[in-house]
Coordinates of C-alpha atoms in Angstrom, one line a residue:
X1 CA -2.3 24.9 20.5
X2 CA -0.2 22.0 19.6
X3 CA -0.6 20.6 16.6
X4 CA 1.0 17.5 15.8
X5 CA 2.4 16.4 12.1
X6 CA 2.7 12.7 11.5
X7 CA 4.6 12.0 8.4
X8 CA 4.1 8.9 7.1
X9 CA 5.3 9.5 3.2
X10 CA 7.7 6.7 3.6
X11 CA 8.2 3.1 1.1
X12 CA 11.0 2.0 1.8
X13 CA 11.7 -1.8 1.9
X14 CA 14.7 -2.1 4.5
X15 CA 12.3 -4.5 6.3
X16 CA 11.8 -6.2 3.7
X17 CA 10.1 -8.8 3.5
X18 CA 7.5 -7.4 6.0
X19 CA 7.4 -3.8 4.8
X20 CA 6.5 -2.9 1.2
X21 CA 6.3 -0.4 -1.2
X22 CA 3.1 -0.6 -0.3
X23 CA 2.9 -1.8 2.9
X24 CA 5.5 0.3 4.6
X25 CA 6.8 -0.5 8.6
X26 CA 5.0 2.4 9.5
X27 CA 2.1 0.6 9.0
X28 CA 2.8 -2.5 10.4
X29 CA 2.9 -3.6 14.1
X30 CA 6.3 -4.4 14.6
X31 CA 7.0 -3.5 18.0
X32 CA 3.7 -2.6 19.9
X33 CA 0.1 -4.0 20.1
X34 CA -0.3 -1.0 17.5
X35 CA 0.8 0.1 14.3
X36 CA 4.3 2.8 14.3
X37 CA 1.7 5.0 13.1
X38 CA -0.5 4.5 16.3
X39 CA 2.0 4.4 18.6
X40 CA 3.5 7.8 17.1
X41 CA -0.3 9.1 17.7
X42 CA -0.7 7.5 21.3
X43 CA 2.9 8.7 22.4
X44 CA 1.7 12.4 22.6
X45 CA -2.5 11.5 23.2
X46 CA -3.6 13.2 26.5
X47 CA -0.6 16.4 25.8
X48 CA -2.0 20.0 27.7
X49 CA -3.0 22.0 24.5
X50 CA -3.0 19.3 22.1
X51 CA -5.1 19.7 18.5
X52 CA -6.2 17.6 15.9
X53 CA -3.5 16.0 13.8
X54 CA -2.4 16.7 10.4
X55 CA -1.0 13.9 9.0
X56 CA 0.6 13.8 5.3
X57 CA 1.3 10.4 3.3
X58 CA 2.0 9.2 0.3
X59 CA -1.4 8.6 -1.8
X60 CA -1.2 4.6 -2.4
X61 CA -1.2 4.4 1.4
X62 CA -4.3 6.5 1.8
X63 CA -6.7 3.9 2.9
X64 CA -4.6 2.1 5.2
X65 CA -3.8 5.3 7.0
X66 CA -7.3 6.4 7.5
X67 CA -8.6 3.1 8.7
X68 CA -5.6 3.0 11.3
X69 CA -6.5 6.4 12.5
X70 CA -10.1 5.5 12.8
X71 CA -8.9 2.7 14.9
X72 CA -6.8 4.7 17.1
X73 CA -10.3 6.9 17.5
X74 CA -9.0 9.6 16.4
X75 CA -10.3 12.7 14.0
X76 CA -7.8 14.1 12.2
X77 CA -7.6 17.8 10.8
X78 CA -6.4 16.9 7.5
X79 CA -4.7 13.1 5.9
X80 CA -2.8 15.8 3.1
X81 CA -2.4 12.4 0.3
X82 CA 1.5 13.5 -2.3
X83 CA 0.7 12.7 -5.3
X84 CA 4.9 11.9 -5.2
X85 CA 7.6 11.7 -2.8
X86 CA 9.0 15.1 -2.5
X87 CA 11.1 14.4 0.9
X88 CA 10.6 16.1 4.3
X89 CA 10.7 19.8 3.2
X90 CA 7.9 20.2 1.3
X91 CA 6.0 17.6 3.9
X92 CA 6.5 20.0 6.5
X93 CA 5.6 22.9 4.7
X94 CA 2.2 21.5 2.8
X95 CA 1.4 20.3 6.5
X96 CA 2.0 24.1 8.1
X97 CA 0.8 25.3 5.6
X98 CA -2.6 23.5 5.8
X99 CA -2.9 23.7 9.5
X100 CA -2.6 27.5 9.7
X101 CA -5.9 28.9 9.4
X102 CA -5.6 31.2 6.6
X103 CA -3.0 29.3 4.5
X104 CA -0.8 29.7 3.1
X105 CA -0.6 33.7 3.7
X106 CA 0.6 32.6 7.3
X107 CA -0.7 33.6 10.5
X108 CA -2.9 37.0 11.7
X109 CA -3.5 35.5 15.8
X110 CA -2.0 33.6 18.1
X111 CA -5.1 31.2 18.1
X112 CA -4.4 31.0 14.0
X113 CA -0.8 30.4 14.3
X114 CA -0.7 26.6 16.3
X115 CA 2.8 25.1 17.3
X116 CA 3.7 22.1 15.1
X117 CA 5.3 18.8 16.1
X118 CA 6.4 17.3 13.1
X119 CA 6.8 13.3 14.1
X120 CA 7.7 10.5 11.3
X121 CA 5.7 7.6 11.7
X122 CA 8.0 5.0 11.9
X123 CA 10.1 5.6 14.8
X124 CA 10.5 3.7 18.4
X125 CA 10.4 5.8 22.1
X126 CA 10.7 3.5 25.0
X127 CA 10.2 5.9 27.6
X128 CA 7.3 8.2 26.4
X129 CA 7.9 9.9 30.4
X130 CA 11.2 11.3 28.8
X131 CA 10.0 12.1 25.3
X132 CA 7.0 14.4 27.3
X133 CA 9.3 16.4 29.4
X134 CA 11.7 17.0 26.3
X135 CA 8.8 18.1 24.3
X136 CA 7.8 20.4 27.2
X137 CA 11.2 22.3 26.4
X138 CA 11.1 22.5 23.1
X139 CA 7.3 23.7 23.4
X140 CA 8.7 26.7 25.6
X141 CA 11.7 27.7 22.7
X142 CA 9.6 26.9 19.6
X143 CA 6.8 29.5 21.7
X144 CA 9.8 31.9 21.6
X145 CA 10.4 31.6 18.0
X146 CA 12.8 29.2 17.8
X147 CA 13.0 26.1 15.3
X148 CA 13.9 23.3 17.5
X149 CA 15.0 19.9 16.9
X150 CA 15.1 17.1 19.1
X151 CA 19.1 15.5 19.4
X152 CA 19.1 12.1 20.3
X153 CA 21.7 11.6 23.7
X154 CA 23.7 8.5 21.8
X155 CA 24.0 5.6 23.3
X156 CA 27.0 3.9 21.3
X157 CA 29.0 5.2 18.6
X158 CA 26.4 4.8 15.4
X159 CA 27.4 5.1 11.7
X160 CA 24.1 4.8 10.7
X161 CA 22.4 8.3 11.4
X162 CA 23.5 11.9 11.2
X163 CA 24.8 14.1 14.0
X164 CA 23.8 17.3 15.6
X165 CA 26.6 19.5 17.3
X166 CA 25.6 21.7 19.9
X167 CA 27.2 24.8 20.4
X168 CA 27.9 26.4 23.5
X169 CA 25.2 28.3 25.4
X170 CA 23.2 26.9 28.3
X171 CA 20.8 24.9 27.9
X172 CA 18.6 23.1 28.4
X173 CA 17.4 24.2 24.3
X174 CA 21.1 24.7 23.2
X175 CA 22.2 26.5 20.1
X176 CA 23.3 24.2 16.9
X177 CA 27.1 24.3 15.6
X178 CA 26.3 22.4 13.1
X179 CA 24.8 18.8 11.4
X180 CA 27.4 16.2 10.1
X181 CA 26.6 13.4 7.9
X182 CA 26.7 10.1 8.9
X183 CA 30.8 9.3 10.6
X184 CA 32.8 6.2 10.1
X185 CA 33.3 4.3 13.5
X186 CA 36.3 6.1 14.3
X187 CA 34.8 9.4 14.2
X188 CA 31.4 7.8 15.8
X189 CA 33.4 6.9 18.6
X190 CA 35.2 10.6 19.0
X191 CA 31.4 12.1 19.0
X192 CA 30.0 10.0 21.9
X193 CA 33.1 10.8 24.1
X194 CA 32.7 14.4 23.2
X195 CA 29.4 14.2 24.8
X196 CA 28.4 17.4 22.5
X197 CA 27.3 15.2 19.3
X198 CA 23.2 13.8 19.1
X199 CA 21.8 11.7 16.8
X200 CA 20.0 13.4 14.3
X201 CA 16.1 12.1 14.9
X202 CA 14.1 13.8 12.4
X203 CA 12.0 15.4 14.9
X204 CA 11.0 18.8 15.0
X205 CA 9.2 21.8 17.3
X206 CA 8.2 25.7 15.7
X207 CA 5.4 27.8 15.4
X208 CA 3.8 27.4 11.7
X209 CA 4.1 31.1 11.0
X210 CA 7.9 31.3 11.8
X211 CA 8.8 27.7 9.6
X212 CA 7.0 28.9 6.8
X213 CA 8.7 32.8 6.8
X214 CA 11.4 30.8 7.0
X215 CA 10.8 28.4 4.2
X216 CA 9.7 31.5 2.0
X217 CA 13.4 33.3 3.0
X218 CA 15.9 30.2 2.7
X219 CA 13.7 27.9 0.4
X220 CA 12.4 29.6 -2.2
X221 CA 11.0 27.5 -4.3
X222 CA 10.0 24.9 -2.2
X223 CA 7.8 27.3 -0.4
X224 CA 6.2 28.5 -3.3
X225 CA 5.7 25.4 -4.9
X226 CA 3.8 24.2 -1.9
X227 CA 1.8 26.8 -1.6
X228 CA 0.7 27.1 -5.3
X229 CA -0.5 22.7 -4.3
X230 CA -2.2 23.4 -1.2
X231 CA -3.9 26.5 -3.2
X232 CA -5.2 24.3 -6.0
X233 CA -5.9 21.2 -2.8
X234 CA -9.1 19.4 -3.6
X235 CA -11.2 17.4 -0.6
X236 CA -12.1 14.3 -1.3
X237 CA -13.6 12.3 1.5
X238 CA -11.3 12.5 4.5
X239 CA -8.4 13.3 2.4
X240 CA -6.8 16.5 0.9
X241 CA -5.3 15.9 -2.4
X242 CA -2.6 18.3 -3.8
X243 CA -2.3 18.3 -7.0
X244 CA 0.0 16.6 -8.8
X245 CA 1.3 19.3 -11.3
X246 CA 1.5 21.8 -8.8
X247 CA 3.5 19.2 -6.1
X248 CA 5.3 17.6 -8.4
X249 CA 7.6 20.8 -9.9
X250 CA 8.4 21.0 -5.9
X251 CA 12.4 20.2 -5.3
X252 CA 12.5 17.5 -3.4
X253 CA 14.8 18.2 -0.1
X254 CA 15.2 17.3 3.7
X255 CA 14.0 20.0 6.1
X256 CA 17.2 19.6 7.5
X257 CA 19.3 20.4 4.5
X258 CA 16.5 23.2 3.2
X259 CA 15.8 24.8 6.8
X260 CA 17.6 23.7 9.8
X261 CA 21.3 23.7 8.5
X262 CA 20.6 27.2 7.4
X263 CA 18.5 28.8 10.0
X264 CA 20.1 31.6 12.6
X265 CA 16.5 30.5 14.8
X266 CA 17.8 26.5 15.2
X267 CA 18.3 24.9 18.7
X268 CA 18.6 21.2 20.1
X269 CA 16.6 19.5 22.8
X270 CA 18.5 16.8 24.0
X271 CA 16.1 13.2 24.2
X272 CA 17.6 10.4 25.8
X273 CA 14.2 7.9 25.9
X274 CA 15.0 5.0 24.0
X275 CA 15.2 6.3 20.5
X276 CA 14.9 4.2 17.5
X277 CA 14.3 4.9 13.8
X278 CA 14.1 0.9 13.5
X279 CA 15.8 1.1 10.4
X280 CA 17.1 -2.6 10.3
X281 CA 16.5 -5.8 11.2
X282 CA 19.0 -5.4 13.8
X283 CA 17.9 -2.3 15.1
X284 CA 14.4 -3.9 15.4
X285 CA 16.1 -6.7 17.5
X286 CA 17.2 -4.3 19.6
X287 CA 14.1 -2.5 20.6
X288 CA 12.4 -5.6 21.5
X289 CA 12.3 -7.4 24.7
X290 CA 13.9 -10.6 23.9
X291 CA 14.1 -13.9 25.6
X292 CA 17.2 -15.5 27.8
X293 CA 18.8 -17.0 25.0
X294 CA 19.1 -13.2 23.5
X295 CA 16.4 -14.7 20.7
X296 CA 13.2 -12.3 19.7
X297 CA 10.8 -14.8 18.8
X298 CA 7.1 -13.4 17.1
X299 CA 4.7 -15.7 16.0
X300 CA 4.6 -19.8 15.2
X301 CA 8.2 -20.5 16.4
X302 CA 10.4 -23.3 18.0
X303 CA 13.8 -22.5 19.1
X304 CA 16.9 -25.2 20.0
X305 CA 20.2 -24.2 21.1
X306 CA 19.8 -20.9 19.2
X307 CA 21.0 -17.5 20.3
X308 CA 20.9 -13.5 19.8
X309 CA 18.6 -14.7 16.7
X310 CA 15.3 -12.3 15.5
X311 CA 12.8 -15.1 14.0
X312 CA 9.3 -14.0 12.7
X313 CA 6.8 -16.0 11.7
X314 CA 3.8 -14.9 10.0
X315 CA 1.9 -17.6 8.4
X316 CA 3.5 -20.9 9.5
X317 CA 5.8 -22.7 11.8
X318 CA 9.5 -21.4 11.6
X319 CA 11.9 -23.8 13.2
X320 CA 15.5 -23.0 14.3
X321 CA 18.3 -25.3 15.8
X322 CA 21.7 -24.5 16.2
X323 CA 21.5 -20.8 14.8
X324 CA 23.4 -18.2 15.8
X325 CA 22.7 -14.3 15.6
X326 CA 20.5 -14.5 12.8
X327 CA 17.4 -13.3 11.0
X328 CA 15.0 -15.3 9.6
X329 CA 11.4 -13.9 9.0
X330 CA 8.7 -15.8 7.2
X331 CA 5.3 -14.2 4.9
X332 CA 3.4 -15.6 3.0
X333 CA 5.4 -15.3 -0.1
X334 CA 8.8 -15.0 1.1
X335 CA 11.3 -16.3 3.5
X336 CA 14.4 -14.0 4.8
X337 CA 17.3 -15.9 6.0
X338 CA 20.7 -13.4 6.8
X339 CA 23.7 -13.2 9.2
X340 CA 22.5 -10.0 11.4
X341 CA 25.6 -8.2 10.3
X342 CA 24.6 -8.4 6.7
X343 CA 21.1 -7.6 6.8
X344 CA 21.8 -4.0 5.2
X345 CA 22.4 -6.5 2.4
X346 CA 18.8 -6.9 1.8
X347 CA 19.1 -3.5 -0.2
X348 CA 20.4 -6.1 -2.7
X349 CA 17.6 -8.2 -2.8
X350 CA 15.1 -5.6 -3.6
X351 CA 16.8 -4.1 -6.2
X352 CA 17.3 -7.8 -7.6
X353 CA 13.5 -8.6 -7.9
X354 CA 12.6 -5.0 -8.7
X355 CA 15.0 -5.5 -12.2
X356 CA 13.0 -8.8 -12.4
X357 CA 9.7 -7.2 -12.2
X358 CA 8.4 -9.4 -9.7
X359 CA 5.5 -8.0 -7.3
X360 CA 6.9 -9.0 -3.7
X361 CA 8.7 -5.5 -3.4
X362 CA 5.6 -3.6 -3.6
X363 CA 2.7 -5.9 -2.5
X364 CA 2.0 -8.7 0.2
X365 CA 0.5 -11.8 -1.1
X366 CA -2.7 -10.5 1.3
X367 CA -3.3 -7.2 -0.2
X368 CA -5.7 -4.5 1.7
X369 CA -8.2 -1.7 0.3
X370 CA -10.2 0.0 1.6
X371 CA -13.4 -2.3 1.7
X372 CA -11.5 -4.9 2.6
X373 CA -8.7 -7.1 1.5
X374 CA -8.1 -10.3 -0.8
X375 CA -5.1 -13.2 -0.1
X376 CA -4.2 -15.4 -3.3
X377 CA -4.1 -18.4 -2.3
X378 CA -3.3 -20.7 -5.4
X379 CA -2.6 -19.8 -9.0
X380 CA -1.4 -21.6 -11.9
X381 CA -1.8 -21.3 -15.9
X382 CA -5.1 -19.3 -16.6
X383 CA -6.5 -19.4 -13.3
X384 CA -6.0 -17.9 -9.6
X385 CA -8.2 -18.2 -6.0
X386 CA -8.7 -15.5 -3.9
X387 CA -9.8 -15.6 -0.2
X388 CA -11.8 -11.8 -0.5
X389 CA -12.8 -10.8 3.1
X390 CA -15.3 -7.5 3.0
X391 CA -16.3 -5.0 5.8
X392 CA -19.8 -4.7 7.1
X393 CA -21.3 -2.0 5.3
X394 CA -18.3 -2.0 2.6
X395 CA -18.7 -2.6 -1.0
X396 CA -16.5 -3.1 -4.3
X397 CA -16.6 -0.9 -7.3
X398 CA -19.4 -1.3 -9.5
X399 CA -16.5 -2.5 -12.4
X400 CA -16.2 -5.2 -15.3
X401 CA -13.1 -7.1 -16.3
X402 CA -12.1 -7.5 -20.3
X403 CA -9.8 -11.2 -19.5
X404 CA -11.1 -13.1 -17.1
X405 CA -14.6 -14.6 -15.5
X406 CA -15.3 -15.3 -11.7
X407 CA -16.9 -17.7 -9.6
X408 CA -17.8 -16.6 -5.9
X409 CA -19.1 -19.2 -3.2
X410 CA -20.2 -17.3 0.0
X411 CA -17.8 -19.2 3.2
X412 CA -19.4 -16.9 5.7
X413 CA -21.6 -13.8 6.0
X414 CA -24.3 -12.3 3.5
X415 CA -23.6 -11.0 0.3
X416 CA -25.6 -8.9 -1.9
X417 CA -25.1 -9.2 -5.8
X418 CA -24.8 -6.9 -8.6
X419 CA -24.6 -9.1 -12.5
X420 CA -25.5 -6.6 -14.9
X421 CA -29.5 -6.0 -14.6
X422 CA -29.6 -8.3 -11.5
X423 CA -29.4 -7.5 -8.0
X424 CA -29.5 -10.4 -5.4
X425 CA -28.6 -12.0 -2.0
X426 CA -25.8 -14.9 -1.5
X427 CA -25.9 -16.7 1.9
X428 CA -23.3 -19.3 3.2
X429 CA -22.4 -22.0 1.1
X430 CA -24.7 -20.5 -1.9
X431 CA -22.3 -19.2 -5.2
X432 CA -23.0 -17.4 -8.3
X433 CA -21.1 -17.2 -11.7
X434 CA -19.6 -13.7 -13.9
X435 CA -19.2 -13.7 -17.6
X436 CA -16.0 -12.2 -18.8
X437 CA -17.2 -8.4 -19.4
X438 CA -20.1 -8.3 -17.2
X439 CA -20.7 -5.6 -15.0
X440 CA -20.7 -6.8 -11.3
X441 CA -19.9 -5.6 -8.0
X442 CA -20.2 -7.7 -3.9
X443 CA -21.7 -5.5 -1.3
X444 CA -21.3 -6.5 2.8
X445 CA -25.1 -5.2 3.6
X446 CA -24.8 -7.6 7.1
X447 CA -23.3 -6.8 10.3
X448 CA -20.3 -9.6 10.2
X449 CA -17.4 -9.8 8.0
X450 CA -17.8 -11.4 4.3
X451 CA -15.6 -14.3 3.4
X452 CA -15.5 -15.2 -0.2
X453 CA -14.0 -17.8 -1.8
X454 CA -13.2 -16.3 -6.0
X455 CA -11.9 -18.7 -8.7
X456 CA -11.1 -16.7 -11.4
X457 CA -10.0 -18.0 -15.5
X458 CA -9.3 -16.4 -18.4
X459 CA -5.9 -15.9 -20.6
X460 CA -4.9 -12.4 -18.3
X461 CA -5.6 -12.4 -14.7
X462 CA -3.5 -9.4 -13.7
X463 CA -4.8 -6.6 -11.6
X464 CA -4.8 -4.0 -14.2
X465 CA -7.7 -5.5 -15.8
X466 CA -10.2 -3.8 -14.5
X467 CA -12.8 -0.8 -15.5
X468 CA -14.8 1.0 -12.7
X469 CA -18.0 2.1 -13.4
X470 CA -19.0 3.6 -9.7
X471 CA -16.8 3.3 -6.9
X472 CA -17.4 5.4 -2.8
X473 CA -14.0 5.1 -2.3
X474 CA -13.4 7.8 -5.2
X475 CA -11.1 5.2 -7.6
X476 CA -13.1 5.3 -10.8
X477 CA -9.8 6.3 -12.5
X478 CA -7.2 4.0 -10.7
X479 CA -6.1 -0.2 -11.5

């Protein structure tokens, strides 16, 4: 069996101001009709063999995951939730680890001991063709025992990722010399000529019971760690928690530094199928079709004499005349505007309004959970409006707040009540008042979405003041 791993522990911002913290690029559509995350789980649907996936992310994201894997129509074994980053090591060995049947002792059968396909969330494959038929070799070395990892056939000289040497043996799994760290040009350049250099993709191929022996022989404490938090794992819902004592004492450490670069079992696949980690703006120009003027144009947007531009529009009409290999993408809340060679530059920003404390690094103005999601829409000196939009069949927490009433008018949909004591049904156009410090709670009992229109005033409207009472979605402790 063939088990893939989707890790999707990743925050980063470098696509900032799309992704977040919170709101990472593997969970957004950026280059498909579906999320990365779907399209990682569609590129190896319909696979001979294939199991349930195990898929490991970081906790906040927990909801978002589910509900994209739900859409994709998918069970999965196990969504394992880190309590904290930890890095790719310990996310591959939690993930074996949980999909062995007897974890983590390791393996008794063949039938117990599945072959893993660990696959970040967040990458780009053109041609999925070519990413099956490497697979298929891999699937035949990692059968044999061998830890295999899938090399990247470069197709410029790239200062941006890490290299794979192959040694020499035949192929078509070849034996590793060694991993380098990312080259200057010059040295970029000497690798692609060489022809014996791959881009390091992050991708690997092995049996769970021979990556966890060797996690136990050449990563010590990372195995053990891991295996003390999958031990004390709790299920809750459709996720399995580790514990964040236990997981948190874990080194954090690449597989490739804690395994691969120390393994006598390691051998490359080559992949040459389009490969992207999308990592920049650029590199996300690059794996979409664009127009004849070289543009890549998403959304509301108007173009004039304007070339080998990426322009993104989410909300409202972005207009461009005269611009020249640029990025500009538009949110709700922020605009990006940056010369394409300088958009590793937007590091800079981040950092700037993390020091200032300011949301936009971590949040979208729209902000999702998992009954729904709520988009402020004006704000000012003691008061803010929300646009709330709740699933059929979804409900808030039963909660109250200490700072601030609300006022709810019903736009569209039914909505059923809780005020304290009182239980009752809103229809369209029909509203209803809460008391600062009253218990309440909005229910979707109808088949449609709920749209509702919240006005909320008091001296503190931030989101940390709130107290759950009762919540289905297992947050009575969380803001």
């Amino acid at each position: 069996m063939l088990i893939p791993v989707i890790l999707s522990g990743g925050s980063g911002t470098r696509l900032w101001p799309l992704s977040r913290e919170l709101y990472p690029k593997q969970l957004l559509p950026l280059v498909g009709k579906g999320t990365m995350l779907q399209e990682t789980l569609a590129r190896v649907a319909g696979v001979e063999g294939l199991g349930a996936p195990v898929v490991v992310c970081n906790e906040s994201h927990r909801f978002l995951v589910a509900e994209q894997i739900l859409e994709a129509g998918i069970k999965p074994q196990a969504i394992v939730l880190e309590p904290v980053g930890r890095n790719t090591a310990p996310a591959v060995a939690v993930a074996a680890m949980v999909a062995i049947s007897d974890a983590p002792s390791g393996a008794k059968t063949p039938q117990s001991d599945p072959l893993l396909l660990i696959l970040p969330a967040d990458h780009v494959i053109r041609d999925v063709k070519a990413f099956r038929a490497a697979l298929e070799i891999g699937r035949k070395a990692a059968a044999e025992g061998k830890l295999v990892t899938f090399g990247v056939v470069p197709s410029k000289p790239e200062t941006g990722y890490g290299y794979i040497k192959r040694a020499e043996g035949a192929g078509p799994a070849f034996p590793i010399d060694r991993f380098v760290e990312k080259p200057d040009l010059a040295t970029a350049k000497a690798y692609v000529e060489s022809k014996q250099y791959f881009w390091n993709s992050g991708m690997f191929l092995f049996r769970a019971s021979t990556v966890l022996g060797e996690l136990r022989e050449l990563a010590p404490q990372i195995y053990e760690a891991c295996a003390q938090a999958v031990t004390g794992s709790k299920r809750d819902l459709d996720f399995t928690r580790l514990p964040a004592k236990e997981f948190g004492a874990c080194p954090s450490d690449s597989f490739d530094y804690a395994v691969m670069e120390k393994t006598k079992h390691g051998v490359v696949v080559p992949l040459d199928a389009g490969w992207s980690d999308v990592g920049s703006w650029s590199a996300l120009h690059e794996a979409i079709p664009c127009d004849e003027e070289g543009n890549v144009t998403l959304g509301d947007v108007l173009t004039a004499d304007s070339h080998g531009n990426y322009l993104h529009s989410t909300s409202r009409l972005v207009a461009a005349v005269g611009l020249q290999d640029h990025v500009v993408v538009e949110t709700k809340d922020a605009v990006l505007v940056a010369p394409k060679n300088r958009v590793q530059d937007v590091k800079e920003l981040v950092n700037q309004l993390k020091k200032q404390g300011r949301y936009e690094t971590s949040l979208h103005r729209e902000v999702f959970r998992p009954w729904g999601s709520y988009d402020s829409i004006d704000h000012g000196q003691r008061f803010q409006v929300k646009r709330l939009s709740v699933k059929p069949g979804a409900s808030m927490s039963l909660q109250l707040h200490h700072h601030r009433a609300e006022h709810w008018i019903v736009v569209s949909g039914t909505a059923r009540i809780t005020r304290d004591d009182e239980v009752f049904l809103l229809e369209e156009n029909q509203s209803t008042y809460i008391p600062l410090g009253t218990k309440h709670r909005i229910e979707n009992p109808g088949k449609i979405p709920l749209h509702i229109i919240e006005v909320q005033s008091g001296g503190y409207l931030g989101e940390d003041d709130i107290v759950r009472f009762e919540d289905r979605y297992g947050r009575e402790g969380e803001k």
